[in-house]
Coordinates of C-alpha atoms and ligand atoms in Angstrom, one line a residue:
M1 CA 36.3 12.6 -8.1
S2 CA 33.7 10.2 -6.4
R3 CA 31.3 8.4 -8.6
Y4 CA 28.5 10.5 -7.2
L5 CA 30.2 13.7 -8.0
E6 CA 30.9 12.8 -11.5
A7 CA 27.0 11.6 -11.9
K8 CA 26.0 14.8 -10.3
E9 CA 27.9 16.7 -13.1
I10 CA 26.4 14.6 -15.9
Y11 CA 22.9 15.0 -14.6
A12 CA 23.6 18.8 -14.4
K13 CA 24.3 19.0 -18.1
W14 CA 20.7 17.6 -18.3
G15 CA 19.3 20.3 -16.3
V16 CA 18.9 17.9 -13.2
D17 CA 20.0 18.6 -9.7
T18 CA 20.7 15.4 -8.0
D19 CA 21.2 16.8 -4.6
K20 CA 17.8 18.3 -4.8
A21 CA 16.3 15.1 -6.1
I22 CA 17.7 13.0 -3.0
E23 CA 16.6 15.6 -0.7
T24 CA 13.0 15.6 -2.1
L25 CA 12.8 11.9 -2.1
K26 CA 13.8 11.9 1.6
S27 CA 10.7 14.1 2.4
V28 CA 8.4 11.6 0.8
P29 CA 6.5 9.1 2.9
V30 CA 5.8 5.6 1.7
A31 CA 3.6 3.1 3.7
L32 CA 5.0 -0.3 4.4
H33 CA 2.1 -2.9 4.6
C34 CA 2.6 -4.9 7.8
W35 CA 0.9 -7.9 5.9
Q36 CA 3.8 -9.1 3.7
G37 CA 5.4 -10.5 7.1
D38 CA 2.8 -13.0 8.1
D39 CA 0.8 -13.8 4.7
V40 CA -2.0 -11.6 5.6
R41 CA -3.0 -13.7 8.5
G42 CA -3.3 -11.1 11.4
F43 CA -3.6 -11.9 15.0
D44 CA -7.4 -11.9 15.8
Q45 CA -8.8 -15.1 14.3
K46 CA -7.7 -18.8 14.4
V47 CA -7.9 -19.2 10.6
D48 CA -5.6 -21.4 8.6
A49 CA -6.4 -19.9 5.0
L50 CA -7.3 -16.5 3.8
S51 CA -10.8 -16.2 2.3
G52 CA -12.8 -13.3 0.7
G53 CA -11.1 -12.8 -2.7
I54 CA -7.7 -12.7 -1.4
Q55 CA -5.0 -15.4 -1.3
T56 CA -1.3 -16.0 -0.6
T57 CA 0.5 -19.0 -2.1
G58 CA 3.7 -20.6 -0.7
N59 CA 4.9 -21.9 2.7
Y60 CA 8.5 -20.5 2.7
P61 CA 9.7 -20.7 6.3
G62 CA 9.9 -17.9 8.7
R63 CA 6.3 -16.5 8.7
A64 CA 5.8 -14.1 11.7
R65 CA 3.3 -15.8 14.2
T66 CA 3.3 -13.2 16.8
P67 CA 3.1 -9.3 17.0
E68 CA 6.6 -9.6 18.5
E69 CA 7.9 -11.4 15.6
L70 CA 6.4 -9.2 13.0
M71 CA 7.6 -6.1 14.7
A72 CA 11.2 -7.7 14.8
D73 CA 10.8 -8.4 10.9
I74 CA 9.5 -4.9 10.2
D75 CA 12.4 -3.6 12.2
M76 CA 14.9 -5.5 10.0
V77 CA 13.2 -4.0 6.7
L78 CA 13.2 -0.4 8.1
K79 CA 17.1 -0.8 8.4
L80 CA 17.6 -2.1 4.9
C81 CA 15.4 0.4 3.3
P82 CA 16.2 4.2 2.5
G83 CA 13.5 6.8 2.9
T84 CA 10.8 7.9 5.0
K85 CA 8.3 5.2 6.0
K86 CA 4.9 4.9 7.3
L87 CA 3.5 1.5 8.8
N88 CA 0.1 0.3 7.4
L89 CA -1.9 -2.0 9.4
H90 CA -5.0 -3.9 9.1
A91 CA -7.4 -4.3 11.7
C92 CA -6.9 -8.0 12.1
Y93 CA -3.4 -7.0 13.5
A94 CA -5.2 -5.9 16.7
I95 CA -3.1 -6.9 19.9
F96 CA -5.2 -8.5 22.5
D97 CA -3.8 -9.1 26.0
D98 CA -4.8 -9.3 29.6
E99 CA -4.0 -5.6 30.3
N100 CA -6.6 -4.5 27.4
G101 CA -9.2 -6.9 28.3
G102 CA -8.5 -9.7 26.0
W103 CA -10.0 -11.0 22.6
V104 CA -13.1 -9.0 21.2
D105 CA -14.5 -9.4 17.9
R106 CA -14.0 -6.9 14.9
D107 CA -16.9 -5.0 15.8
K108 CA -15.9 -4.0 19.2
I109 CA -12.1 -3.2 18.5
E110 CA -11.1 0.0 20.3
P111 CA -7.8 2.1 20.1
K112 CA -6.5 0.6 23.0
H113 CA -5.9 -2.8 20.9
F114 CA -3.7 -0.6 18.9
K115 CA -1.6 1.0 21.7
K116 CA 1.4 -1.4 21.2
W117 CA 1.6 -0.4 17.6
V118 CA 1.3 3.2 18.3
D119 CA 4.3 2.7 20.8
F120 CA 6.2 0.9 18.1
C121 CA 5.6 3.7 15.5
K122 CA 6.3 6.4 18.2
A123 CA 10.0 4.8 18.9
R124 CA 10.6 4.9 15.2
G125 CA 9.2 8.2 14.2
L126 CA 6.6 6.6 11.8
G127 CA 2.9 7.5 11.0
C128 CA 0.5 4.9 10.5
D129 CA -2.3 4.1 8.0
F130 CA -5.1 1.6 8.8
N131 CA -7.5 -0.7 7.0
P132 CA -10.7 -2.3 8.1
T133 CA -10.3 -6.1 7.4
F134 CA -13.6 -7.3 5.7
F135 CA -12.1 -10.9 4.7
S136 CA -10.8 -14.0 6.6
H137 CA -13.8 -14.1 9.2
P138 CA -16.8 -16.3 10.0
K139 CA -19.1 -13.3 9.6
C140 CA -18.2 -13.0 5.7
D141 CA -21.4 -14.7 4.5
P142 CA -19.5 -14.7 2.1
L143 CA -20.5 -11.1 1.5
T144 CA -19.8 -8.3 4.1
L145 CA -21.0 -4.6 3.6
S146 CA -23.0 -5.5 0.7
S147 CA -24.7 -8.6 2.1
P148 CA -28.5 -8.8 1.9
N149 CA -28.3 -10.3 5.4
E150 CA -28.9 -7.2 7.8
E151 CA -27.3 -8.7 10.7
T152 CA -24.0 -9.4 8.6
R153 CA -24.1 -6.0 7.4
K154 CA -24.6 -4.3 10.4
F155 CA -21.7 -6.4 12.0
W156 CA -19.3 -5.1 9.1
I157 CA -20.6 -1.4 9.5
E158 CA -19.7 -1.4 13.1
H159 CA -16.2 -2.6 12.3
G160 CA -15.8 0.1 9.8
K161 CA -17.0 2.5 12.2
A162 CA -14.6 1.2 15.0
C163 CA -11.9 1.4 12.4
I164 CA -12.7 5.3 11.7
R165 CA -12.3 5.8 15.5
I166 CA -9.0 4.0 15.5
S167 CA -7.6 5.9 12.5
Q168 CA -8.5 9.0 14.4
Y169 CA -6.4 7.7 17.2
L170 CA -3.7 6.7 15.3
A171 CA -3.5 10.3 13.4
E172 CA -3.8 12.1 16.6
E173 CA -1.2 9.9 18.7
L174 CA 1.4 10.0 15.9
N175 CA 0.6 13.7 14.5
C176 CA 0.5 12.5 11.3
E177 CA -2.4 11.7 8.7
C178 CA -3.9 8.4 8.7
V179 CA -5.1 6.9 5.2
M180 CA -8.0 4.5 6.2
N181 CA -8.7 2.1 3.2
I182 CA -12.0 0.3 2.8
W183 CA -11.4 -2.7 0.5
T184 CA -13.9 -5.7 0.6
G185 CA -13.9 -8.6 -1.7
D186 CA -17.3 -8.7 -2.0
G187 CA -18.5 -10.3 -5.2
F188 CA -19.4 -13.6 -6.9
K189 CA -17.9 -16.5 -8.8
D190 CA -20.6 -17.0 -11.3
I191 CA -23.2 -14.7 -13.0
P192 CA -25.3 -12.8 -10.7
A193 CA -29.3 -12.5 -10.9
D194 CA -28.9 -9.0 -9.4
R195 CA -26.1 -6.7 -9.9
M196 CA -27.4 -3.5 -8.6
G197 CA -28.6 -4.5 -5.1
P198 CA -25.3 -5.5 -3.7
R199 CA -23.7 -2.1 -5.1
V200 CA -26.6 -0.1 -3.6
R201 CA -26.1 -1.8 0.0
Y202 CA -22.5 -1.4 -0.5
K203 CA -23.0 2.2 -1.0
E204 CA -25.4 2.8 2.0
A205 CA -22.9 0.9 4.2
I206 CA -20.0 3.2 3.5
D207 CA -22.2 6.1 4.0
E208 CA -23.0 4.6 7.4
I209 CA -19.3 4.0 8.1
L210 CA -18.4 7.5 7.1
S211 CA -21.2 9.0 9.4
E212 CA -18.9 8.3 12.4
P213 CA -17.3 11.6 13.4
F214 CA -13.6 12.0 12.1
D215 CA -11.4 15.0 11.1
F216 CA -10.9 14.9 7.6
N217 CA -7.6 16.5 7.9
K218 CA -6.2 13.9 9.8
V219 CA -8.2 10.6 8.7
K220 CA -8.2 10.0 4.7
P221 CA -10.9 7.2 4.2
C222 CA -10.4 5.6 0.7
V223 CA -12.5 3.5 -1.3
E224 CA -10.5 0.7 -3.3
S225 CA -11.9 -0.8 -6.4
K226 CA -11.0 -4.4 -7.9
V227 CA -11.6 -6.0 -11.0
F228 CA -11.9 -9.5 -9.8
G229 CA -10.5 -11.9 -7.2
I230 CA -10.0 -15.5 -6.6
G231 CA -13.4 -17.2 -6.1
V232 CA -15.2 -14.2 -7.2
E233 CA -14.4 -14.2 -10.8
A234 CA -17.7 -13.0 -12.4
Y235 CA -18.7 -9.9 -10.5
T236 CA -17.0 -7.4 -7.9
V237 CA -19.3 -5.2 -6.1
G238 CA -16.6 -2.3 -5.4
S239 CA -15.9 -2.1 -9.2
A240 CA -13.8 0.7 -10.5
E241 CA -16.7 2.8 -11.6
F242 CA -18.5 2.3 -8.4
S243 CA -15.6 3.1 -6.2
L244 CA -14.5 6.3 -8.3
S245 CA -18.0 7.5 -8.3
Y246 CA -18.5 7.1 -4.6
A247 CA -15.3 8.9 -4.0
A248 CA -16.6 11.6 -6.4
M249 CA -19.8 12.1 -4.9
N250 CA -18.3 12.1 -1.1
N251 CA -15.2 14.2 -1.7
D252 CA -15.7 16.0 1.5
K253 CA -15.0 12.7 3.4
C254 CA -13.4 10.1 1.0
I255 CA -10.7 9.8 -1.8
P256 CA -10.3 7.2 -4.4
L257 CA -7.7 4.4 -4.0
M258 CA -6.0 2.7 -7.0
D259 CA -4.5 -0.6 -6.6
N260 CA -2.4 -1.0 -10.0
G261 CA -3.0 -4.8 -9.7
H262 CA -6.9 -4.1 -9.9
Y263 CA -7.5 -3.4 -13.5
H264 CA -7.7 -5.2 -16.8
P265 CA -4.2 -6.2 -18.0
T266 CA -3.6 -3.6 -20.6
E267 CA -5.1 -0.6 -18.3
V268 CA -2.3 1.4 -16.6
V269 CA -2.6 3.4 -13.3
S270 CA 0.2 5.6 -14.6
D271 CA -2.3 7.1 -16.9
K272 CA -5.1 7.2 -14.5
I273 CA -3.1 9.2 -12.0
P274 CA -3.2 12.5 -13.7
A275 CA -7.0 11.6 -15.0
L276 CA -7.9 11.5 -11.3
L277 CA -5.9 14.3 -10.2
A278 CA -7.6 16.6 -12.9
F279 CA -10.7 16.3 -10.5
F280 CA -9.7 14.9 -7.0
P281 CA -7.3 17.3 -4.8
E282 CA -6.1 13.9 -3.2
I283 CA -5.8 10.3 -4.3
A284 CA -4.3 7.1 -2.8
L285 CA -2.3 4.4 -4.4
H286 CA -1.4 0.7 -3.5
V287 CA 1.6 0.0 -5.5
T288 CA 2.0 -3.6 -6.5
R289 CA 2.8 -5.9 -9.4
P290 CA -0.1 -7.6 -11.3
I291 CA 0.8 -10.8 -13.2
R292 CA -2.1 -12.7 -15.0
W293 CA -4.7 -13.1 -12.3
D294 CA -3.0 -12.2 -9.3
S295 CA -2.6 -8.8 -8.0
D296 CA -0.2 -9.0 -5.4
H297 CA 3.4 -9.8 -6.6
V298 CA 6.6 -8.4 -5.1
V299 CA 7.0 -4.8 -6.6
L300 CA 10.1 -4.7 -9.5
L301 CA 11.7 -2.0 -11.1
D302 CA 9.6 -2.5 -14.3
D303 CA 8.4 -0.2 -16.9
E304 CA 5.0 0.5 -15.1
T305 CA 6.4 1.1 -11.6
K306 CA 8.7 3.6 -13.3
E307 CA 5.9 5.2 -15.2
I308 CA 3.8 5.4 -12.0
A309 CA 6.6 7.1 -10.2
K310 CA 7.1 9.5 -13.0
E311 CA 3.5 10.6 -12.9
I312 CA 3.3 11.1 -9.3
V313 CA 6.4 13.5 -9.6
R314 CA 5.3 15.2 -12.9
C315 CA 1.6 15.7 -11.3
G316 CA 3.2 17.3 -8.1
G317 CA 2.1 14.3 -6.2
L318 CA 4.9 14.2 -3.7
R319 CA 3.7 17.1 -1.9
G320 CA 1.1 15.2 -0.3
S321 CA -1.6 14.9 -3.0
V322 CA -0.8 11.4 -3.6
K323 CA -0.8 9.0 -0.8
I324 CA 1.4 6.0 -1.4
A325 CA 1.5 2.5 0.0
L326 CA 2.6 -0.7 -1.1
D327 CA 0.4 -3.7 -1.1
Y328 CA 1.6 -7.4 -2.2
F329 CA 2.3 -10.6 -0.2
D330 CA 4.6 -13.4 -1.3
A331 CA 4.8 -16.4 0.8
S332 CA 7.1 -18.3 -1.4
I333 CA 10.3 -16.4 -0.8
N334 CA 11.9 -14.8 2.2
R335 CA 9.5 -12.2 3.5
V336 CA 11.8 -9.7 4.8
S337 CA 13.5 -10.0 1.6
A338 CA 10.3 -9.6 -0.3
W339 CA 9.4 -6.6 1.6
T340 CA 12.7 -5.0 1.2
V341 CA 13.1 -5.6 -2.6
G342 CA 9.7 -4.0 -3.2
F343 CA 10.2 -1.1 -1.0
R344 CA 13.7 -0.4 -2.3
N345 CA 12.3 -0.6 -6.1
F346 CA 9.8 1.8 -5.2
Q347 CA 12.4 4.3 -3.8
K348 CA 14.4 3.6 -6.8
A349 CA 11.4 4.3 -9.2
M350 CA 10.8 7.6 -7.6
L351 CA 14.5 8.8 -7.5
M352 CA 14.6 7.7 -11.3
A353 CA 11.6 10.0 -11.9
L354 CA 13.0 12.9 -9.9
L355 CA 16.2 12.5 -12.0
T356 CA 14.5 12.6 -15.2
P357 CA 14.3 16.1 -16.9
D358 CA 11.0 17.8 -17.5
M359 CA 10.4 17.4 -21.3
T360 CA 6.9 19.0 -21.4
D361 CA 8.4 21.8 -23.8
L362 CA 9.2 19.3 -26.4
Q363 CA 5.7 17.9 -26.4
N364 CA 4.1 21.1 -26.5
A365 CA 6.4 22.1 -29.5
N366 CA 5.2 18.9 -31.2
N367 CA 8.9 17.9 -31.2
W368 CA 8.2 14.1 -30.9
T369 CA 11.6 13.2 -32.7
E370 CA 13.6 14.8 -30.1
L371 CA 11.5 13.9 -27.4
M372 CA 12.1 10.4 -28.3
V373 CA 15.8 10.6 -28.5
K374 CA 16.0 12.3 -25.0
Q375 CA 13.5 9.9 -23.4
E376 CA 15.8 6.9 -24.5
E377 CA 18.9 8.5 -23.7
V378 CA 18.0 9.4 -20.0
K379 CA 17.7 5.7 -19.4
T380 CA 21.3 5.2 -19.5
L381 CA 22.4 8.1 -17.4
P382 CA 24.4 6.9 -14.1
F383 CA 21.3 6.5 -12.0
G384 CA 23.1 4.0 -9.9
D385 CA 25.7 6.4 -8.4
V386 CA 22.9 8.6 -7.3
W387 CA 20.8 5.7 -5.8
A388 CA 24.1 4.7 -3.7
E389 CA 24.5 8.3 -2.6
Y390 CA 20.8 8.4 -1.6
C391 CA 21.2 5.0 0.5
K392 CA 24.4 6.3 2.0
T393 CA 22.8 9.6 3.2
C394 CA 19.8 7.7 4.6
G395 CA 22.2 5.4 6.5
A396 CA 20.8 2.5 4.6
P397 CA 22.7 -0.3 2.8
V398 CA 23.6 0.0 -0.8
D399 CA 22.9 -2.6 -3.3
G400 CA 25.0 -5.8 -3.1
E401 CA 25.1 -4.9 1.0
W402 CA 21.8 -5.8 2.3
F403 CA 21.0 -9.3 1.3
G404 CA 23.7 -10.9 3.3
K405 CA 22.1 -9.5 6.4
V406 CA 18.7 -11.1 5.5
K407 CA 20.5 -14.3 5.2
E408 CA 22.0 -14.0 8.5
Y409 CA 18.5 -13.0 10.0
E410 CA 16.9 -16.0 8.4
A411 CA 19.6 -18.3 9.8
E412 CA 19.6 -16.9 13.2
I413 CA 15.8 -15.7 13.7
L414 CA 13.6 -17.0 10.8
K415 CA 14.7 -20.8 10.8
E416 CA 13.5 -21.1 14.3
R417 CA 10.0 -20.4 13.6
N418 CA 7.8 -23.2 12.3
Ligands
RNT1 C1 -6.7 -6.9 -2.1 C2 -6.5 -5.6 -2.0 C3 -6.3 -4.9 -0.6 C4 -5.5 -6.0 0.2 C5 -5.1 -5.6 1.5 C6 -4.6 -6.7 2.4 O1 -6.7 -7.2 -3.6 O2 -5.6 -5.2 -2.7 O3 -5.8 -3.8 -0.6 O4 -4.5 -6.4 -0.6 O5 -5.8 -4.8 2.0
ZN2 ZN1 -4.6 -3.0 -2.5

């Protein structure tokens, strides 16, 4: 008997249907963030370093420098990862060329600047999420939507509106919901004199952005909170309370987004998922790995990643109420590998969650003894055999078979870049 069939029988004894778990997982889109490939630089500015509360470290060779290079690297990752993917683009990945009239600033970008990405997604059957880029730009003063300077604010509001139009275009062209995430690094390094002013301006600015017409069935604007960032250690305008309140008060046009790197170290997003789903029909996630003060390390198959996946599954989030995206960037290791490890790990976490029997009855019967025993025992069920089967049925390499391909790609393609 094959290892998979044996595993299937073992799981069946626990009341788990492995074939069904595999089929379910295949239907869940996870957005792959384009920005792991080029250290969040994008193509619209001639900047050497990121700014605005966000930072990459490392200079591993092979960073994608052009849209073509980034697309080739993404293609590699798509081949190496099982599961349904969406692409996640930032506005700074606009592609300007002679045919579409050349460079424009962020307040003037149009759907045509994303036509090549639409063609890329169409050819690969991908949907696409989108993000206005409110950082790494001379018009950050350093604030954006919360700036006291009206001209600055206006510029960034126009950028946000342009991004709504682009998101609508992506959703229509690809016939797939487009999650449009608003995150700014607006904040202060040291103790502010006025904490309220920036938040009121931020709120009004988002109101203006969302006054741009769009179809809420197709475009899902989100607000992402953060606790602090590099250079903005003392105060963040878009704090957790701010963002959650904004989404709650505007639930006809906006949903909350939680990035699990954006909370105090003992807080967990896994627990916040059911808390939010008790009120919001839809929420969005950025899955990442926080480590000390950084929010963006490569996703590992660690306890909290598994717990996040478990909550998504238990709360019925795989049927569309939880929009899943990855968000991390590591410039110190092979970027294709970083992307692939994180994507495969989140797939593993979701498969593990789908292979976990529902033990709600034990909890409701106050049977905490048996619940503990079972929760511990499921940890050693033959997960790896089901994972291998999942990879095979998706036409993706199994563990141990993909890294060699990345090494070849590095030797042939990435090494040539400098
Ligand atoms: C930054 C936020 C934000 C960005 C991306 C690039 O801390 O998590 O989501 O990582 O938009
Ligand atoms: Zn994020």
